[in-house]
mmCIF file of C-alpha atoms and ligand atoms in Angstrom:
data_model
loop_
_atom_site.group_PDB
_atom_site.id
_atom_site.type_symbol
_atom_site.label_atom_id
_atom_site.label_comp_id
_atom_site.label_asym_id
_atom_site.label_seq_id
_atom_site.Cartn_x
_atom_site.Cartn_y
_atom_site.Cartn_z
ATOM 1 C CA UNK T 23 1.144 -20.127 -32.424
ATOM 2 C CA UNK T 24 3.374 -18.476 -29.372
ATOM 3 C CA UNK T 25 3.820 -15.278 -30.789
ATOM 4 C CA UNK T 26 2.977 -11.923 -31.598
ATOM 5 C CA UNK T 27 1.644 -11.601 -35.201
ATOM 6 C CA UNK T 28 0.432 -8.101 -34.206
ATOM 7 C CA UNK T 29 2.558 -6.007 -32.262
ATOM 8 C CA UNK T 30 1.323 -2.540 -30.153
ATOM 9 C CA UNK T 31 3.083 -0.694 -32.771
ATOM 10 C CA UNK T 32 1.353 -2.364 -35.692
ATOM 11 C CA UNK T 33 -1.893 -1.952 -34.009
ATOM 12 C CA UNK T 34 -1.163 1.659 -33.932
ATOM 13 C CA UNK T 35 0.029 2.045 -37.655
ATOM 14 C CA UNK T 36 -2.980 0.491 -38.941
ATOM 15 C CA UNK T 37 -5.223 2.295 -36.733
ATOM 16 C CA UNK T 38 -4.028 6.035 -37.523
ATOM 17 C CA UNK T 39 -6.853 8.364 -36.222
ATOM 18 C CA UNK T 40 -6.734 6.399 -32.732
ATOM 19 C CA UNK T 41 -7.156 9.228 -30.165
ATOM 20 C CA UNK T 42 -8.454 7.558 -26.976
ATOM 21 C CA UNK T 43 -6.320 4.980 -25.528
ATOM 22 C CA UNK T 44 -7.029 2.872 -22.241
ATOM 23 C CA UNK T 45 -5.509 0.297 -20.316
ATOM 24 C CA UNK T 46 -7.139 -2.044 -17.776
ATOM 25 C CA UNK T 47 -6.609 -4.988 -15.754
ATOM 26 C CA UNK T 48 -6.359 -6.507 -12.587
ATOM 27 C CA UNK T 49 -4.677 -3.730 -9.564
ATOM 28 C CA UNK T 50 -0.705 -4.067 -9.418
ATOM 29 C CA UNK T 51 -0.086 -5.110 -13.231
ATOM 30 C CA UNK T 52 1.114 -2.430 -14.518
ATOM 31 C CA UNK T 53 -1.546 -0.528 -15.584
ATOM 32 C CA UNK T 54 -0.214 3.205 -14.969
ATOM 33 C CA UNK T 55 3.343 2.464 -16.035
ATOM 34 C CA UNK T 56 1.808 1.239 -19.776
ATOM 35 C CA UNK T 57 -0.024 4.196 -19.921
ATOM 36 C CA UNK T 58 2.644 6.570 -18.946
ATOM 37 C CA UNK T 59 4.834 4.461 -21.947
ATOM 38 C CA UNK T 60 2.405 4.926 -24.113
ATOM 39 C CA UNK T 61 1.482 8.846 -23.826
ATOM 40 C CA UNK T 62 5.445 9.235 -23.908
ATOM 41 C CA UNK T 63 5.483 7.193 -27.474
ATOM 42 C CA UNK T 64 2.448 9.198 -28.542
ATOM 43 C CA UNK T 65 4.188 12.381 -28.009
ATOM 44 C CA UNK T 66 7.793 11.237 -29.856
ATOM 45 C CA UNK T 67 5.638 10.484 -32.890
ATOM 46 C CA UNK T 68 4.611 14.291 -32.755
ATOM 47 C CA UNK T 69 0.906 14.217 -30.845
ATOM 48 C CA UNK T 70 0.103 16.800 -28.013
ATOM 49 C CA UNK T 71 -0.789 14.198 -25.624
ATOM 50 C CA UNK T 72 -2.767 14.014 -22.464
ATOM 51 C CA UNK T 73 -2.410 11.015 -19.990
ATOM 52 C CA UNK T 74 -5.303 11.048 -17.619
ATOM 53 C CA UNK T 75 -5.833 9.433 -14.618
ATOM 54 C CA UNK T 76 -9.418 9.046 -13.203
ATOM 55 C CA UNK T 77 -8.637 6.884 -10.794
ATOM 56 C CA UNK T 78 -9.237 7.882 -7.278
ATOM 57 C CA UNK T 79 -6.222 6.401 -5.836
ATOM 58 C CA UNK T 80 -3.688 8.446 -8.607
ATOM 59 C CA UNK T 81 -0.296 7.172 -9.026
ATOM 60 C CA UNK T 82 0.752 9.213 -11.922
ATOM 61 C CA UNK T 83 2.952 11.730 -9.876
ATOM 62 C CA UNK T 84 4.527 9.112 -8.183
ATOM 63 C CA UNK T 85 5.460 7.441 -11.620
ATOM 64 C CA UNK T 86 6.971 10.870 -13.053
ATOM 65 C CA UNK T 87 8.161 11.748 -10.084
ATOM 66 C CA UNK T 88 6.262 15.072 -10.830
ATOM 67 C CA UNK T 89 3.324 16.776 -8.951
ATOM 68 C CA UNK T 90 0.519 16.464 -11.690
ATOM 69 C CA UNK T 91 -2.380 16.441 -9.176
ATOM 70 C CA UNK T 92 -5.343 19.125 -10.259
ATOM 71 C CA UNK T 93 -3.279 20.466 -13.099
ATOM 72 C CA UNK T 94 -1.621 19.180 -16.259
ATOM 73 C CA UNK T 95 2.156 19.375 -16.711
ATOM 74 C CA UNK T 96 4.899 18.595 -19.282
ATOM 75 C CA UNK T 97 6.375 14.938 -17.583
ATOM 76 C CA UNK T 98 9.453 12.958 -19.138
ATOM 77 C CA UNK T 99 11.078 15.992 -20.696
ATOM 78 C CA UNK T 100 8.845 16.217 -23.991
ATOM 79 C CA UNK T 101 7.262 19.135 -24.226
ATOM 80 C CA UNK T 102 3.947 17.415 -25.739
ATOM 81 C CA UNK T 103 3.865 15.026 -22.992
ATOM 82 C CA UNK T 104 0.942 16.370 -20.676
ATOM 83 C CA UNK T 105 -0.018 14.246 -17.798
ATOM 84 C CA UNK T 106 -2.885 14.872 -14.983
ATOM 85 C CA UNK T 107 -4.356 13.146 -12.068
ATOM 86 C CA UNK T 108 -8.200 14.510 -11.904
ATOM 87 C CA UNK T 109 -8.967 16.038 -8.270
ATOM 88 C CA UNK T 110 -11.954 13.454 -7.324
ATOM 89 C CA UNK T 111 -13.109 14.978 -4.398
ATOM 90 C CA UNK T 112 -13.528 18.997 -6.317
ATOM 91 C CA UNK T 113 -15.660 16.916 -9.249
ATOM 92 C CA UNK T 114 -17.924 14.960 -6.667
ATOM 93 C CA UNK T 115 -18.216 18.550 -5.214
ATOM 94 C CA UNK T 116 -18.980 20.161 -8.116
ATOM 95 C CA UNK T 117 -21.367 17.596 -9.581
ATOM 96 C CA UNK T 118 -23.263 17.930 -6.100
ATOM 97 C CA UNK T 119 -23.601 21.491 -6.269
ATOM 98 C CA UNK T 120 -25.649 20.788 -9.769
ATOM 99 C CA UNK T 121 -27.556 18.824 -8.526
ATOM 100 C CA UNK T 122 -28.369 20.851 -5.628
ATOM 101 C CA UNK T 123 -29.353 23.469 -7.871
ATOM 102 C CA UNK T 124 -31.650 21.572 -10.221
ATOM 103 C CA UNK T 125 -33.428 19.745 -7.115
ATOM 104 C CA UNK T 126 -34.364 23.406 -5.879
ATOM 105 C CA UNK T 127 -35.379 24.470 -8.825
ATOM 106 C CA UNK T 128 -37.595 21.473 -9.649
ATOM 107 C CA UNK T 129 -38.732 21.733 -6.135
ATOM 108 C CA UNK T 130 -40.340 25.125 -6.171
ATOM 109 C CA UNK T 131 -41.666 24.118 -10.096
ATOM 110 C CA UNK T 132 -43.457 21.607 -8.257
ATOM 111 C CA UNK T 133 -44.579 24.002 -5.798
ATOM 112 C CA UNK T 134 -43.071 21.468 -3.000
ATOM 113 C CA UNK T 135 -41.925 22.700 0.304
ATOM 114 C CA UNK T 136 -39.446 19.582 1.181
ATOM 115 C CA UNK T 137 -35.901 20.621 1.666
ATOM 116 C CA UNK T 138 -33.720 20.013 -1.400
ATOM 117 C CA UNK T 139 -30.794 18.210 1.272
ATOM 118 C CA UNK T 140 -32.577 15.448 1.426
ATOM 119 C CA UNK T 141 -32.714 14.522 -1.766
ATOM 120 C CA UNK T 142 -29.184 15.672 -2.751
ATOM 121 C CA UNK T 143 -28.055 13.043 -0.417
ATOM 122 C CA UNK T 144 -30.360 10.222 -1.632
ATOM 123 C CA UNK T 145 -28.604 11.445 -4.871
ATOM 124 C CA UNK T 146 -25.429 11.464 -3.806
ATOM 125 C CA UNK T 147 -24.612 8.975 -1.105
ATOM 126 C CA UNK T 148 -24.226 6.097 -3.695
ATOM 127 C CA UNK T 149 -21.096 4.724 -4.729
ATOM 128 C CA UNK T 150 -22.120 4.975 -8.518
ATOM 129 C CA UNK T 151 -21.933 8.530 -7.880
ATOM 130 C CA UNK T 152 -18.638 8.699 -7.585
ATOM 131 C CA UNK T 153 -18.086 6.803 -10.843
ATOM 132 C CA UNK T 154 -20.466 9.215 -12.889
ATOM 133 C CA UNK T 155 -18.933 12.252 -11.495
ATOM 134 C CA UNK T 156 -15.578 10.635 -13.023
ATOM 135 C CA UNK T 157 -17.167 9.453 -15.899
ATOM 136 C CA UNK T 158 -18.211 13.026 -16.739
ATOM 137 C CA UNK T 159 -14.922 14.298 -15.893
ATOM 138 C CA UNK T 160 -13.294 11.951 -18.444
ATOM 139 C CA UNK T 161 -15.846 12.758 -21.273
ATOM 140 C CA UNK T 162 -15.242 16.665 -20.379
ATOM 141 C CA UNK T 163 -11.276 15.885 -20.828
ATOM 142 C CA UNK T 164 -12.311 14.713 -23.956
ATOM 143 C CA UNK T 165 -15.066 17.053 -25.651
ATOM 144 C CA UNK T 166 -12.376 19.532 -24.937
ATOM 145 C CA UNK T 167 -10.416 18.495 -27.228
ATOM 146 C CA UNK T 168 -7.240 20.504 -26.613
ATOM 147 C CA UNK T 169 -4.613 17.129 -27.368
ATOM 148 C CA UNK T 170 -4.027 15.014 -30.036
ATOM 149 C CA UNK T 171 -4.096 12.012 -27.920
ATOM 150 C CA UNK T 172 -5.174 10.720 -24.727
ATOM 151 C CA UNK T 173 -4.388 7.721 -22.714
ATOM 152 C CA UNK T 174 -6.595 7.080 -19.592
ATOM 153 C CA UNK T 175 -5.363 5.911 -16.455
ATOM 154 C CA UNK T 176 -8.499 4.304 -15.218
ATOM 155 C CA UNK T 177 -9.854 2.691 -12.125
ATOM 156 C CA UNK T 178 -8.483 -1.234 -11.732
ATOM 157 C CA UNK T 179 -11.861 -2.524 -10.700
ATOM 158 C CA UNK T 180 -14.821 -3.465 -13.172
ATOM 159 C CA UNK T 181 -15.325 -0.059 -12.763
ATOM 160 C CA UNK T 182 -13.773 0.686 -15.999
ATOM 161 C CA UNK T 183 -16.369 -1.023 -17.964
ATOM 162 C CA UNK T 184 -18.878 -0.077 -15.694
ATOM 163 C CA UNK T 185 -18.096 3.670 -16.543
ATOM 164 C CA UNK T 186 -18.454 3.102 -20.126
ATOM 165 C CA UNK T 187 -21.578 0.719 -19.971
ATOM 166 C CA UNK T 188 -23.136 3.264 -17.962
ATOM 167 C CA UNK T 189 -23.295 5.794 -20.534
ATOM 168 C CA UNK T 190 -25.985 3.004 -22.241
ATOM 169 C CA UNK T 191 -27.761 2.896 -18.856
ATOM 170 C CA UNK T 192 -27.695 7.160 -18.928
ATOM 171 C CA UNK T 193 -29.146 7.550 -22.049
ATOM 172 C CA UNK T 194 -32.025 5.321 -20.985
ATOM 173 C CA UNK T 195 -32.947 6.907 -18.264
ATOM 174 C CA UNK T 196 -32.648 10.066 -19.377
ATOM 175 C CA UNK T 197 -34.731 9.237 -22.148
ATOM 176 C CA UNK T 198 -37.686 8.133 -19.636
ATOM 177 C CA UNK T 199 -36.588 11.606 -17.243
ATOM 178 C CA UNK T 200 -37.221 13.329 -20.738
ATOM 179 C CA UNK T 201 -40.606 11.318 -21.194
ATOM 180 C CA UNK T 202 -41.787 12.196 -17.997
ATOM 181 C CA UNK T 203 -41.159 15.880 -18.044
ATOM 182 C CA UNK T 204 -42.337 16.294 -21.084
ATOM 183 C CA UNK T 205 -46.300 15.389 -19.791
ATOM 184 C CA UNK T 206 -45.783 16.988 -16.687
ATOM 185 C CA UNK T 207 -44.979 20.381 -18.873
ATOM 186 C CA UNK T 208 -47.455 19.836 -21.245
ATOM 187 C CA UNK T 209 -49.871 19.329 -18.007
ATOM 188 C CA UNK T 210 -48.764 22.608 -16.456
ATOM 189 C CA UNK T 211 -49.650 24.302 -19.586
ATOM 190 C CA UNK T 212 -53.007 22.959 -20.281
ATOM 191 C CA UNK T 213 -53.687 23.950 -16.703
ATOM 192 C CA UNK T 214 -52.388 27.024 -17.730
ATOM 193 C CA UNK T 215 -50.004 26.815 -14.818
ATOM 194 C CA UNK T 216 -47.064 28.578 -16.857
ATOM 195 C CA UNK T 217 -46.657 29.808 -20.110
ATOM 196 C CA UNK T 218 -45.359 27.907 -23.094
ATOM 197 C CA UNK T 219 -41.153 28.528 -23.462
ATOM 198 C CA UNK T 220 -41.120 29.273 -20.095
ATOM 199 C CA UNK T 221 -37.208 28.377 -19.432
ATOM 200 C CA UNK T 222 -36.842 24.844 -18.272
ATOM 201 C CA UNK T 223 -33.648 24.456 -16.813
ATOM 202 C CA UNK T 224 -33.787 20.343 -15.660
ATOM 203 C CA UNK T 225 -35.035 19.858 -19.513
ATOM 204 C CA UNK T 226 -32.424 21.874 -20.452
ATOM 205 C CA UNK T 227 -30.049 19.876 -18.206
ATOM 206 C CA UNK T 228 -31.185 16.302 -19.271
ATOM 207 C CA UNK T 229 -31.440 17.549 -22.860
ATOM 208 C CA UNK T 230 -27.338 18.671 -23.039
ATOM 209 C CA UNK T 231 -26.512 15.333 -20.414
ATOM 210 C CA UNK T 232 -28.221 13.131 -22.885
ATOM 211 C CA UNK T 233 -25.991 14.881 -25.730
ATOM 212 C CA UNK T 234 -23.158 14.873 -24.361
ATOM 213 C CA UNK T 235 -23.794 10.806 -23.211
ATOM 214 C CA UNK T 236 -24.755 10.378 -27.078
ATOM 215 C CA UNK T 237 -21.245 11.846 -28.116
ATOM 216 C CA UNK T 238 -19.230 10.227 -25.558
ATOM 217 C CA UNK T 239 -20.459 6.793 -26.644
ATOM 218 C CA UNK T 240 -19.816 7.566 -30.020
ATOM 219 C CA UNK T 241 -16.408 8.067 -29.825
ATOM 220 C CA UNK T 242 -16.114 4.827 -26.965
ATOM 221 C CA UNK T 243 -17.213 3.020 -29.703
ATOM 222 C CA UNK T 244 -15.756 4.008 -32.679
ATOM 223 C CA UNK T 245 -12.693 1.280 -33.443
ATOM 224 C CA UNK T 246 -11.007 3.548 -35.391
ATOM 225 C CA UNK T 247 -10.645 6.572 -32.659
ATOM 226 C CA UNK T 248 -10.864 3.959 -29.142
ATOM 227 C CA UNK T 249 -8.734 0.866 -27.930
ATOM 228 C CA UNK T 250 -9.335 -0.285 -24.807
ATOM 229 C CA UNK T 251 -6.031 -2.328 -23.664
ATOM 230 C CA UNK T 252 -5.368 -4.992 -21.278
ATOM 231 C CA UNK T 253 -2.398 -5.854 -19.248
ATOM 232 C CA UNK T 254 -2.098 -8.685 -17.515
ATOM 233 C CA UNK T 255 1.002 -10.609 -15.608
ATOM 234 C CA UNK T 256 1.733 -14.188 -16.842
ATOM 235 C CA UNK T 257 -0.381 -15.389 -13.316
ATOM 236 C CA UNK T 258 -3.852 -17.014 -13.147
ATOM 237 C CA UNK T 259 -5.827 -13.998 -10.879
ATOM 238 C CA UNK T 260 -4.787 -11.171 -13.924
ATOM 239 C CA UNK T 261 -5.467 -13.593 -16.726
ATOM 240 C CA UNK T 262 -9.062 -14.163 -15.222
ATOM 241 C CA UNK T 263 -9.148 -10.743 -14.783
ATOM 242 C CA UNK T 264 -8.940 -9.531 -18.518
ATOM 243 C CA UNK T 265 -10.526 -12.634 -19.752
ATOM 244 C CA UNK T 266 -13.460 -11.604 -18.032
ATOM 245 C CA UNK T 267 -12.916 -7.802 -18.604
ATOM 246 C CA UNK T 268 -12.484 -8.798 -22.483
ATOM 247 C CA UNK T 269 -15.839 -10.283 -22.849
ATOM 248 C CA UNK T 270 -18.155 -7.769 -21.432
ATOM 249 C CA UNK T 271 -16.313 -4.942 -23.424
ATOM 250 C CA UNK T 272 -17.217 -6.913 -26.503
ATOM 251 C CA UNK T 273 -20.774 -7.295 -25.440
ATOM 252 C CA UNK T 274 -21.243 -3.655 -24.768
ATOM 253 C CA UNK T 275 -19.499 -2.985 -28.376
ATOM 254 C CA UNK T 276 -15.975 -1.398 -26.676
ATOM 255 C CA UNK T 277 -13.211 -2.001 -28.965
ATOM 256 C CA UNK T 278 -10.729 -4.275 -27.525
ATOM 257 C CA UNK T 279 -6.888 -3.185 -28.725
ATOM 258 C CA UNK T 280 -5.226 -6.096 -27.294
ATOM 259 C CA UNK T 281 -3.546 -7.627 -24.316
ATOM 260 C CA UNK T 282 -0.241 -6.973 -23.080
ATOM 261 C CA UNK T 283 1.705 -9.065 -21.170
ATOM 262 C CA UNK T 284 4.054 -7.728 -18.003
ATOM 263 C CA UNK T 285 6.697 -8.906 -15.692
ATOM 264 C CA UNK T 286 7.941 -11.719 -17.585
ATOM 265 C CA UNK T 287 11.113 -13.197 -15.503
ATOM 266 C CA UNK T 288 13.757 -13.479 -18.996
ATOM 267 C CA UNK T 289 15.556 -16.976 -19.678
ATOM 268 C CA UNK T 290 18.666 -15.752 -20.031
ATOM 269 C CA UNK T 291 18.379 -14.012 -16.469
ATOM 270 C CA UNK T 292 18.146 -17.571 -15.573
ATOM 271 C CA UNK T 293 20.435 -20.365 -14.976
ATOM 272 C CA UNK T 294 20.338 -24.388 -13.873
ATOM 273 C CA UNK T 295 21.835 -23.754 -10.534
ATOM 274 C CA UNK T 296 19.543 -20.622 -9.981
ATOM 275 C CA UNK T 297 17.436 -20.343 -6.289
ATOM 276 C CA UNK T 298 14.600 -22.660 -6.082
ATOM 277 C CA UNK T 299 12.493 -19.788 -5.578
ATOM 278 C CA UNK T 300 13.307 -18.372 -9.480
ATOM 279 C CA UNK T 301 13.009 -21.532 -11.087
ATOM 280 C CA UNK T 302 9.429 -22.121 -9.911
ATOM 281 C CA UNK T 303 8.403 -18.723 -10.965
ATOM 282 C CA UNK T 304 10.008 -19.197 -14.330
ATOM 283 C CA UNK T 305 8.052 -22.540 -14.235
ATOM 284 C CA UNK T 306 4.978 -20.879 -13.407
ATOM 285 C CA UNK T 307 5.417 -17.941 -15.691
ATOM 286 C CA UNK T 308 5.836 -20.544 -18.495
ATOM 287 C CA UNK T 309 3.008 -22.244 -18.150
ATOM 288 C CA UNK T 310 0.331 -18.694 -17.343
ATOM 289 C CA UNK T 311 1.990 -17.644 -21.086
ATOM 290 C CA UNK T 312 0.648 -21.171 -22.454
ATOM 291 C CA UNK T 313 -2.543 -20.375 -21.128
ATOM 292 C CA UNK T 314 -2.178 -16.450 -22.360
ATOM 293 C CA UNK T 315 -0.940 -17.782 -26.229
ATOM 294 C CA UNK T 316 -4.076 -20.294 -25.821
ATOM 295 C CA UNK T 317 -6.801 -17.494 -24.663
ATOM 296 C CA UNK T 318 -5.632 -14.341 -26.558
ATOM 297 C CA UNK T 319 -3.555 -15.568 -28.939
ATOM 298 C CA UNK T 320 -3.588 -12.915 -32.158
ATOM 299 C CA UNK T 321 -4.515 -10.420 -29.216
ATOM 300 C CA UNK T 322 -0.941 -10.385 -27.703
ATOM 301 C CA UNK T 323 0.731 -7.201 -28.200
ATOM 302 C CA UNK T 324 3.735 -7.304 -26.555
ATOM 303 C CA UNK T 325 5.493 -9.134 -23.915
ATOM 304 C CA UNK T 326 7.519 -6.838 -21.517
ATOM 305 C CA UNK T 327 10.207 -8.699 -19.238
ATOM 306 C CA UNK T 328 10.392 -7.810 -15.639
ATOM 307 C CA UNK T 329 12.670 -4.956 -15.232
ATOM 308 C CA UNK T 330 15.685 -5.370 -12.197
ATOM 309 C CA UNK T 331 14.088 -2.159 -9.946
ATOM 310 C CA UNK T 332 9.993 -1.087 -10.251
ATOM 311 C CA UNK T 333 9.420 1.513 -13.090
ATOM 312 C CA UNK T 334 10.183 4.768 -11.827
ATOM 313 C CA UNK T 335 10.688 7.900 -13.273
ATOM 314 C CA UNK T 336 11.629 9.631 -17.181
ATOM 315 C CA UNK T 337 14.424 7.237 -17.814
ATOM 316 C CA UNK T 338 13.082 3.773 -16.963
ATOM 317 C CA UNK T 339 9.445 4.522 -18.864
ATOM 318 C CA UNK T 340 11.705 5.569 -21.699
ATOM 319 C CA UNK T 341 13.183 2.077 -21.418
ATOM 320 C CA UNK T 342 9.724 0.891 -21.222
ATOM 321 C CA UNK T 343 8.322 2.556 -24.997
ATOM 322 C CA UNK T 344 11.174 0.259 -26.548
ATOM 323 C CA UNK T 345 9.501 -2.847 -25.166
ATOM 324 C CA UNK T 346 6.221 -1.984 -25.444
ATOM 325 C CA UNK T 347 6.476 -0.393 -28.541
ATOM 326 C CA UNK T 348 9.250 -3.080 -30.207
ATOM 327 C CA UNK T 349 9.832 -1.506 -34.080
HETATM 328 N N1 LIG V 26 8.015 -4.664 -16.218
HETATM 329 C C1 LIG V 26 8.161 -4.270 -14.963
HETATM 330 N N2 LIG V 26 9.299 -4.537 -14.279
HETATM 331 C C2 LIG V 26 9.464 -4.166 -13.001
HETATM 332 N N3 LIG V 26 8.543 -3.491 -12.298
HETATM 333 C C3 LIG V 26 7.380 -3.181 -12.915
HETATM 334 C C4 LIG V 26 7.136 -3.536 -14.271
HETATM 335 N N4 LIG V 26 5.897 -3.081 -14.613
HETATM 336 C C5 LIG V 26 5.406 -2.470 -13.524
HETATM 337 N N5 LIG V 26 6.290 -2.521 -12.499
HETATM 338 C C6 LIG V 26 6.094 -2.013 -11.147
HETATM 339 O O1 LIG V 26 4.981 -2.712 -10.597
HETATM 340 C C7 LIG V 26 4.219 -1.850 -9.766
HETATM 341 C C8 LIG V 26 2.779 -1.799 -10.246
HETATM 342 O O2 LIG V 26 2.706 -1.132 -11.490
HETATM 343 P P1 LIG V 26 1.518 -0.100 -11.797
HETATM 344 O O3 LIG V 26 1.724 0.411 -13.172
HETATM 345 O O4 LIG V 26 1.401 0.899 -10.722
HETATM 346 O O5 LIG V 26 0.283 -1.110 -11.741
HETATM 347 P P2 LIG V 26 -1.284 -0.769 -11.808
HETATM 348 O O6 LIG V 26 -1.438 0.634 -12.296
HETATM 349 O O7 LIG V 26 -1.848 -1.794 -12.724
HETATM 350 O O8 LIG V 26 -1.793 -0.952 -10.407
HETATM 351 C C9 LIG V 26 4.906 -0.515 -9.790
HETATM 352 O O9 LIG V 26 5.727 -0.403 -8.676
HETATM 353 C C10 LIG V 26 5.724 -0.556 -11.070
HETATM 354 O O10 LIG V 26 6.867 0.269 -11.007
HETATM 355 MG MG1 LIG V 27 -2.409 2.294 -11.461
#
């Protein structure tokens, strides 16, 4: 069966309260131009809608031709079209200074004399920091709660799914943290060290992290409010890609929304005499969609041809909701 039996804009019908949108994939798919379509189509059905971007390496002023870095803006003329590229390096700052404070503090509850730098920067100097800090970032965006939808630009890496499977891995760990200072307080207080209700502020810390962890993967995993999309280019590397990508989101319970498939050279563009070069790419698409139809099958939500110029600005990602969104 070679086609679409549900379409993106099926999906979306019978999944009304959807609020949290993603797309991921392999780098260079198409990953920020689908999610720039879809906020726009969000907002013409009527939603205040926020399109995110936690990746590091932001591309979403470049596609709106709008400076969106830091601070949310109208883009593509609709006034409930918000889009905002997240400043990395002020969150990773931020996040440090918190944890700068709760190591002092914890320091001088333990009555240790070691300077808190060093341990901020054992903290710190790990590339899974980086991800946490936007990981927390993203779940702010969301608790906030200011739009009626959001699409999320995200990282083209595994890191995508390694955001959202770490917020399993947090509430682990912060359940042993928890553990832990729960004895050594108790301790304290039979050694009549401190007073009971003496203010806590790490508990306190780990108590509202753990929360908010609890909340965000409550609403990652609800089917009904999260779809994570994947995009993918009728070649072998993307389709390996999402196949992969698809799997572990199942296994850590992430609703999967579908794959969508970009680029595709059209027939009619096509002709017996065209260059070599086109007719082995046609070839070659052909066969990738084979494999796509076999692997995802019922999955497919729309196939989007390859456009004559790169998708650039409010008119072409208009062009792009009526392909990605066919009625
Ligand atoms: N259907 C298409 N036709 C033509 N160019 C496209 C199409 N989809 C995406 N592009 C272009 O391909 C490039 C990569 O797209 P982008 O959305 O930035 O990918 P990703 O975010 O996955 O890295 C961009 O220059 C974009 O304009
Ligand atoms: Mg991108």
């Amino acid at each position: 069966m070679n086609q679409i039996t549900t379409s993106m804009t099926k999906y979306m019908s019978d999944h009304p309260n959807l609020k949290y949108i993603f797309f991921g994939g392999k780098g260079g798919v198409g990953k920020t131009v689908m999610a720039g379509t879809a906020a726009l189509w969000s907002a013409k059905q009527g939603k205040k809608t926020l399109l995110a971007s936690t990746n590091p390496v932001h591309s979403l002023s470049n596609l709106f031709e709008k400076d969106v870095f830091g601070k949310a803006a109208v883009v593509c003329d609709d006034d409930r079209c918000f889009a905002f590229e997240i400043d990395t390096k002020d969150t990773i700052e931020r996040s440090k200074q918190e944890i700068r404070e709760k190591i002092n503090w914890f320091l001088r509850f333990a009555d240790l004399t070691t300077k808190a730098d060093d341990f901020v920067e054992s903290a710190t100097m790990n590339p899974a920091f980086e991800e946490s800090a936007m990981f927390e970032n993203m779940t702010d965006i969301m608790f906030r709660d200011e739009y009626d939808f959001y699409v999320f630009d995200t990282a083209p890496t595994a890191n995508a799914r390694r955001l959202l499977g770490m917020s399993k891995v947090y509430s682990l760990w912060v359940e042993k943290m928890l553990k832990s200072r729960e004895e050594a307080k108790s301790l304290r207080e039979m050694l009549s060290f401190s007073k009971k209700n003496e203010a806590d502020p790490l508990m306190d810390y780990l108590l509202s992290f753990k929360d908010r962890m609890a909340k965000a993967q409550s609403l990652l995993t609800n089917d009904q409010l999260t779809a994570f999309f994947f995009a993918t280019l009728p070649e072998s590397l993307p389709i390996a890609v999402i196949t992969r990508f698809i799997n572990w989101f199942y296994e850590f319970g992430i609703p999967v929304g579908g794959v969508v498939v970009n680029g595709l050279i059209q027939q009619d563009q096509v002709k017996k005499d065209s260059p070599e070069f086109v007719l082995n790419r046609v070839k070659m698409q052909n066969e990738h969609m084979e494999e796509i139809w076999q692997i995802f099958g019922d999955r497919v939500r729309a196939v989007i041809p390859l456009f004559e110029t790169e998708v650039k600005g409010s008119k072409m990602v208009n062009r792009m909701v009526d392909y990605l969104f066919k009625p």
